[in-house]
Short mmCIF file of C-alpha atoms in Angstrom, two decimals:
data_model
loop_
_atom_site.label_atom_id
_atom_site.label_comp_id
_atom_site.label_asym_id
_atom_site.label_seq_id
_atom_site.Cartn_x
_atom_site.Cartn_y
_atom_site.Cartn_z
CA ASN A 1 -2.13 -12.96 -11.95
CA ILE A 2 -5.61 -14.52 -12.87
CA SER A 3 -8.91 -13.15 -11.52
CA ARG A 4 -11.99 -14.93 -11.30
CA ARG A 5 -14.07 -11.84 -11.25
CA ARG A 6 -13.81 -8.34 -12.26
CA ILE A 7 -14.62 -5.55 -9.64
CA ALA A 8 -16.50 -2.65 -10.01
CA GLY A 9 -15.80 0.45 -7.97
CA GLY A 10 -13.76 3.50 -8.18
CA VAL A 11 -11.23 3.27 -5.17
CA VAL A 12 -11.35 -0.26 -4.81
CA GLY A 13 -10.74 -0.60 -8.47
CA ALA A 14 -7.37 1.19 -8.10
CA ALA A 15 -6.59 -0.35 -4.96
CA VAL A 16 -7.08 -3.86 -5.73
CA ALA A 17 -5.91 -3.43 -9.48
CA GLY A 18 -2.98 -1.84 -8.10
CA LEU A 19 -1.94 -4.42 -5.83
CA LEU A 20 -2.31 -6.87 -8.78
CA LEU A 21 -0.46 -4.87 -11.40
CA SER A 22 2.48 -4.10 -8.74
CA SER A 23 3.14 -7.66 -8.07
CA CYS A 24 6.14 -9.69 -9.32
CA ALA A 25 3.98 -11.64 -11.95
CA GLY A 26 3.51 -8.41 -13.78
CA GLY A 27 -0.08 -8.95 -15.18
CA GLY A 28 -3.52 -8.07 -13.68
CA SER A 29 -6.99 -8.13 -14.60
CA GLN A 30 -9.11 -5.51 -15.93
CA GLN A 31 -11.53 -3.90 -13.55
CA GLY A 32 -15.13 -3.21 -14.41
CA ALA A 33 -18.53 -4.27 -15.05
CA GLY A 34 -19.91 -7.65 -16.13
CA ALA A 35 -18.59 -9.81 -13.24
CA THR A 36 -18.66 -13.50 -12.90
CA SER A 37 -20.18 -14.55 -9.47
CA SER A 38 -18.18 -15.39 -6.88
CA PRO A 39 -18.54 -17.63 -3.88
CA HIS A 40 -17.28 -14.99 -1.35
CA ALA A 41 -19.78 -12.43 -1.38
CA GLY A 42 -18.21 -9.11 -0.51
CA THR A 43 -14.74 -10.64 -0.27
CA ILE A 44 -11.67 -11.20 -2.59
CA THR A 45 -9.42 -13.99 -1.58
CA TRP A 46 -5.97 -13.65 -3.18
CA ALA A 47 -3.48 -16.77 -3.17
CA ARG A 48 0.01 -15.85 -2.89
CA SER A 49 3.04 -18.11 -3.36
CA ALA A 50 5.17 -16.15 -0.78
CA PRO A 51 4.38 -14.27 2.59
CA SER A 52 4.89 -10.76 3.15
CA ASN A 53 8.14 -9.21 4.24
CA SER A 54 6.88 -6.56 6.74
CA TRP A 55 4.55 -3.77 7.38
CA ASP A 56 7.57 -1.70 7.99
CA GLY A 57 7.81 0.52 4.69
CA ASP A 58 11.61 0.38 5.23
CA LYS A 59 11.44 -3.12 4.28
CA CYS A 60 8.70 -2.83 1.50
CA LEU A 61 10.48 -5.29 -0.76
CA ASP A 62 9.41 -8.01 -3.06
CA THR A 63 6.07 -9.51 -1.93
CA SER A 64 5.13 -6.39 0.31
CA ILE A 65 5.10 -4.19 -2.72
CA PRO A 66 1.72 -4.79 -3.70
CA LEU A 67 0.32 -5.37 -0.59
CA ASN A 68 1.53 -2.32 2.03
CA PRO A 69 -0.26 0.45 -0.34
CA ALA A 70 -3.66 -1.06 0.92
CA VAL A 71 -2.77 -0.19 4.13
CA TYR A 72 -0.74 2.95 4.25
CA ASP A 73 -1.48 6.06 1.84
CA THR A 74 1.48 8.21 0.69
CA LEU A 75 1.86 11.74 0.19
CA LEU A 76 1.63 11.58 -3.59
CA ARG A 77 0.50 8.83 -6.24
CA THR A 78 1.22 7.85 -9.78
CA GLU A 79 -1.55 9.26 -12.00
CA VAL A 80 -3.86 6.43 -13.47
CA PRO A 81 -4.32 4.95 -15.88
CA ASP A 82 -1.20 6.05 -17.85
CA GLY A 83 1.02 6.37 -14.79
CA ASP A 84 3.25 9.08 -16.27
CA ASP A 85 2.38 11.77 -13.94
CA LEU A 86 1.95 12.22 -10.28
CA ALA A 87 -1.41 12.95 -8.45
CA PRO A 88 -2.51 13.95 -5.01
CA GLY A 89 -2.53 11.27 -2.26
CA LEU A 90 -2.42 12.58 1.17
CA ALA A 91 -1.03 15.67 -0.05
CA GLU A 92 -3.48 17.85 -2.23
CA GLU A 93 -0.83 20.32 -3.24
CA TRP A 94 3.01 20.32 -3.46
CA SER A 95 5.69 22.93 -4.90
CA TRP A 96 9.32 23.24 -5.26
CA ASP A 97 11.34 26.31 -4.20
CA GLU A 98 14.81 26.29 -5.97
CA ALA A 99 16.14 29.16 -3.52
CA SER A 100 15.63 27.19 -0.32
CA LEU A 101 15.94 23.81 -2.06
CA SER A 102 12.56 22.61 -0.45
CA TYR A 103 9.66 21.07 -1.38
CA THR A 104 5.99 22.23 0.22
CA LEU A 105 3.21 19.80 0.78
CA LYS A 106 -0.22 20.74 1.90
CA LEU A 107 -2.00 18.04 3.43
CA ARG A 108 -5.95 17.14 2.63
CA ASP A 109 -8.06 18.24 5.46
CA ASP A 110 -9.99 14.76 5.33
CA ALA A 111 -7.11 12.50 5.84
CA VAL A 112 -7.58 10.12 8.71
CA PHE A 113 -5.56 7.30 10.29
CA SER A 114 -7.55 4.02 10.55
CA ASN A 115 -7.87 4.68 14.39
CA GLY A 116 -9.73 7.85 14.01
CA ASP A 117 -6.84 10.42 14.38
CA PRO A 118 -6.29 13.21 11.63
CA VAL A 119 -3.13 13.05 9.76
CA THR A 120 -1.08 16.12 10.57
CA ALA A 121 2.28 17.81 9.37
CA ASP A 122 3.85 16.27 12.67
CA ASP A 123 3.17 12.81 11.39
CA VAL A 124 4.78 13.45 7.93
CA VAL A 125 7.82 15.00 9.87
CA PHE A 126 8.11 11.61 12.01
CA SER A 127 7.40 9.37 8.82
CA VAL A 128 10.38 11.44 6.76
CA GLY A 129 12.69 10.80 9.81
CA GLU A 130 12.03 7.07 9.84
CA TRP A 131 12.41 6.76 5.91
CA VAL A 132 15.94 8.64 6.24
CA ASN A 133 17.21 6.39 8.96
CA GLY A 134 16.03 3.18 7.52
CA ASP A 135 18.33 0.32 7.56
CA PHE A 136 17.05 -1.17 4.07
CA SER A 137 15.60 1.80 2.11
CA GLY A 138 17.17 4.85 3.57
CA SER A 139 19.78 5.15 0.84
CA TYR A 140 16.88 6.35 -1.30
CA TYR A 141 16.47 9.48 0.82
CA VAL A 142 20.09 10.34 0.95
CA ASN A 143 19.42 14.07 -0.43
CA VAL A 144 16.73 14.79 2.31
CA ASP A 145 18.19 17.10 4.90
CA HIS A 146 15.12 17.35 6.95
CA ALA A 147 11.42 17.87 7.30
CA GLU A 148 9.49 20.63 9.23
CA ALA A 149 5.96 21.39 10.14
CA LEU A 150 5.13 25.07 9.29
CA ASP A 151 1.64 24.32 10.55
CA ASP A 152 -0.83 21.49 11.37
CA SER A 153 -1.24 20.67 7.70
CA THR A 154 1.65 22.04 6.09
CA VAL A 155 5.01 20.45 5.62
CA LYS A 156 8.61 21.39 4.09
CA ILE A 157 11.22 19.03 3.09
CA VAL A 158 14.34 20.55 2.68
CA MET A 159 16.88 18.85 0.21
CA LYS A 160 20.81 18.95 0.50
CA LYS A 161 20.85 19.80 -3.36
CA PRO A 162 18.39 20.23 -6.13
CA ASP A 163 16.39 16.88 -6.40
CA SER A 164 13.58 16.00 -8.89
CA PHE A 165 13.60 12.57 -7.92
CA LEU A 166 11.81 13.19 -4.26
CA PRO A 167 8.12 13.48 -5.63
CA PRO A 168 8.11 10.12 -7.60
CA LEU A 169 9.70 8.58 -4.59
CA LEU A 170 6.85 9.95 -2.53
CA THR A 171 4.49 7.49 -4.30
CA TRP A 172 6.41 4.50 -3.37
CA CYS A 173 5.68 2.00 -0.59
CA THR A 174 8.91 2.70 1.09
CA SER A 175 7.42 6.22 1.88
CA PRO A 176 4.18 5.56 4.05
CA ILE A 177 2.81 8.06 6.40
CA TYR A 178 2.87 6.73 9.94
CA PRO A 179 1.26 8.24 12.89
CA ALA A 180 3.85 10.35 14.88
CA ASP A 181 5.66 8.01 17.48
CA TYR A 182 4.02 5.09 16.11
CA ALA A 183 0.88 6.31 17.88
CA GLY A 184 2.67 5.76 21.24
CA GLU A 185 3.29 2.10 20.68
CA PRO A 186 6.74 0.36 20.60
CA LYS A 187 7.90 0.15 17.02
CA ASP A 188 8.01 -3.77 16.86
CA GLU A 189 4.36 -4.03 18.23
CA PHE A 190 2.97 -1.22 15.79
CA PHE A 191 4.17 -3.41 12.89
CA GLN A 192 2.15 -6.41 14.24
CA LYS A 193 -1.10 -4.50 13.74
CA PRO A 194 -0.18 -1.21 11.79
CA ILE A 195 -2.31 1.92 11.79
CA GLY A 196 -2.46 3.59 8.23
CA ALA A 197 -4.53 6.20 6.48
CA GLY A 198 -5.10 3.74 3.34
CA PRO A 199 -8.10 2.33 2.11
CA TYR A 200 -7.72 -0.90 4.25
CA ARG A 201 -6.80 -1.93 7.78
CA VAL A 202 -5.38 -5.06 9.20
CA GLU A 203 -8.18 -7.03 10.79
CA SER A 204 -6.00 -10.15 11.41
CA TRP A 205 -2.63 -11.39 10.52
CA ASP A 206 -1.95 -15.10 11.14
CA ASP A 207 1.51 -16.99 10.83
CA PRO A 208 3.03 -13.50 10.27
CA THR A 209 5.72 -14.07 7.41
CA GLY A 210 5.51 -17.54 7.57
CA THR A 211 4.49 -20.32 4.93
CA SER A 212 0.99 -20.31 5.81
CA GLU A 213 0.51 -16.55 6.45
CA LYS A 214 -3.17 -15.48 6.13
CA ILE A 215 -3.76 -11.43 6.22
CA THR A 216 -7.40 -10.24 6.72
CA LEU A 217 -7.98 -6.59 5.30
CA VAL A 218 -11.24 -4.72 6.25
CA PRO A 219 -12.10 -1.24 5.02
CA ASN A 220 -10.91 1.58 6.87
CA GLU A 221 -14.01 3.39 7.61
CA HIS A 222 -12.25 6.82 7.99
CA TYR A 223 -10.69 6.51 4.51
CA TYR A 224 -11.23 9.96 2.75
CA GLY A 225 -11.53 8.05 -0.80
CA TRP A 226 -14.91 6.06 0.17
CA ASP A 227 -17.94 7.28 -1.87
CA GLY A 228 -20.68 5.71 0.29
CA LYS A 229 -19.94 1.97 1.37
CA PRO A 230 -16.69 0.60 0.41
CA PRO A 231 -17.36 -2.10 -2.31
CA LEU A 232 -15.42 -4.92 -0.74
CA ASP A 233 -16.03 -6.11 2.84
CA SER A 234 -12.87 -7.81 3.02
CA ILE A 235 -9.63 -8.83 1.28
CA VAL A 236 -8.02 -12.20 2.24
CA VAL A 237 -4.54 -12.87 1.46
CA GLN A 238 -3.38 -16.33 1.76
CA THR A 239 0.05 -17.71 1.23
CA ILE A 240 -0.09 -21.08 -0.54
CA SER A 241 3.51 -22.11 -1.56
CA ASP A 242 2.80 -24.93 -3.44
CA ALA A 243 1.61 -24.08 -7.28
CA ASN A 244 -0.48 -27.12 -7.81
CA GLN A 245 -2.39 -26.39 -4.62
CA ARG A 246 -2.93 -22.90 -5.41
CA ALA A 247 -4.30 -23.94 -8.79
CA LEU A 248 -6.56 -26.34 -7.01
CA GLU A 249 -8.20 -24.03 -4.85
CA PHE A 250 -8.78 -21.58 -7.65
CA GLN A 251 -10.27 -24.30 -9.69
CA ALA A 252 -12.62 -25.27 -6.69
CA GLY A 253 -13.59 -21.57 -6.35
CA ASN A 254 -11.77 -21.03 -3.00
CA VAL A 255 -9.57 -18.29 -4.33
CA ASP A 256 -10.46 -15.50 -6.46
CA ILE A 257 -7.03 -14.01 -7.75
CA LEU A 258 -4.06 -16.46 -8.36
CA GLU A 259 -0.77 -14.91 -8.18
CA GLU A 260 2.52 -16.02 -10.15
CA VAL A 261 1.21 -18.48 -12.68
CA ASP A 262 3.74 -20.71 -14.26
CA SER A 263 3.57 -22.27 -17.70
CA ALA A 264 2.69 -25.69 -15.97
CA THR A 265 -0.11 -24.31 -13.96
CA ALA A 266 -1.49 -22.54 -16.86
CA THR A 267 -2.05 -25.66 -18.72
CA GLN A 268 -4.49 -26.94 -15.80
CA LEU A 269 -6.80 -23.67 -16.22
CA PRO A 270 -9.38 -22.87 -18.96
CA PRO A 271 -7.93 -20.59 -21.76
CA ASP A 272 -10.54 -18.15 -21.34
CA THR A 273 -9.52 -17.58 -17.52
CA LEU A 274 -6.02 -16.89 -18.44
#
C-alpha cells in the first residue's frame, strides 16, 4: 500500500494502520506526525483493486479482512506494536478454568453499538452461536460447545476439550460481536447496513460487492476508544479495478491510499512516495 499522508491519532492510527497492514498487499505506511497535506480535509480516500466480500463475519475473507474491523469490534485484540500477545477489546478481562473447560470474559462497561445500545452478554452469546454455525468459517469454532451469560456483562464460553486457540481466534474478523438477533432485523437486511461496536459505522454502500463499490465510513459516536473528537470525519473506500486508473487517481490527488501496487504501477510513481 502507498499512503499520501501520515495520520496522527491514537485509535485511528491503530484502526487505519490495522486496515492497511492486514491487506493482501502486506505493506503499510507508518502513522505519525509530519503529514503531507491532503485535498480531502478530514477524510481518507482508499482505492482498492477488488470489492469487499461481505459484512458477514462468517464470510470475512480476502478483501473484507482489512475492512470489517473498522465496523465491528472483537472481544480481544492483538497487542500492538509487536503483535505477539493479546489485549482487551470488548472484553476487559478473561480467564481459563481447566476444571470446567471454559473461558470467562468480562465486558467493559462503556462498550456501545453504533445504534446506541450497550453491548451485553446476550449479544456475545448470540454472536458465538452465529460463529459456530457459520457455513464458511464455522469450522474454526469446532471445539466450542456453547456460550452462556452469567450476568449482563459476563460470558462463559464452554469448550469441548482444552483449547488454547480460542483467545487468538477472538481477535479475528470472523469473530465479530453483533447485537442479539441482529437488532430485530432480518439477517440479510442487517448486513446491508451493519450495526457494530467498532470505531466506524457504514454511512453508505454503493454498488455492494460490485466492480465500482464505494463505501463511506463515518465515526461511531458511541465508540469507547475515542478520546475527544475522532481525528477523521470519514473513510471512503473506492473499488477501482484497473491498476492504471488507480495510479492516475492517486497522482491526481483524488486518492490518499493506493492498495496492491504492482511493479508496473510502481514505476509511474515518485520513488519517495513508495
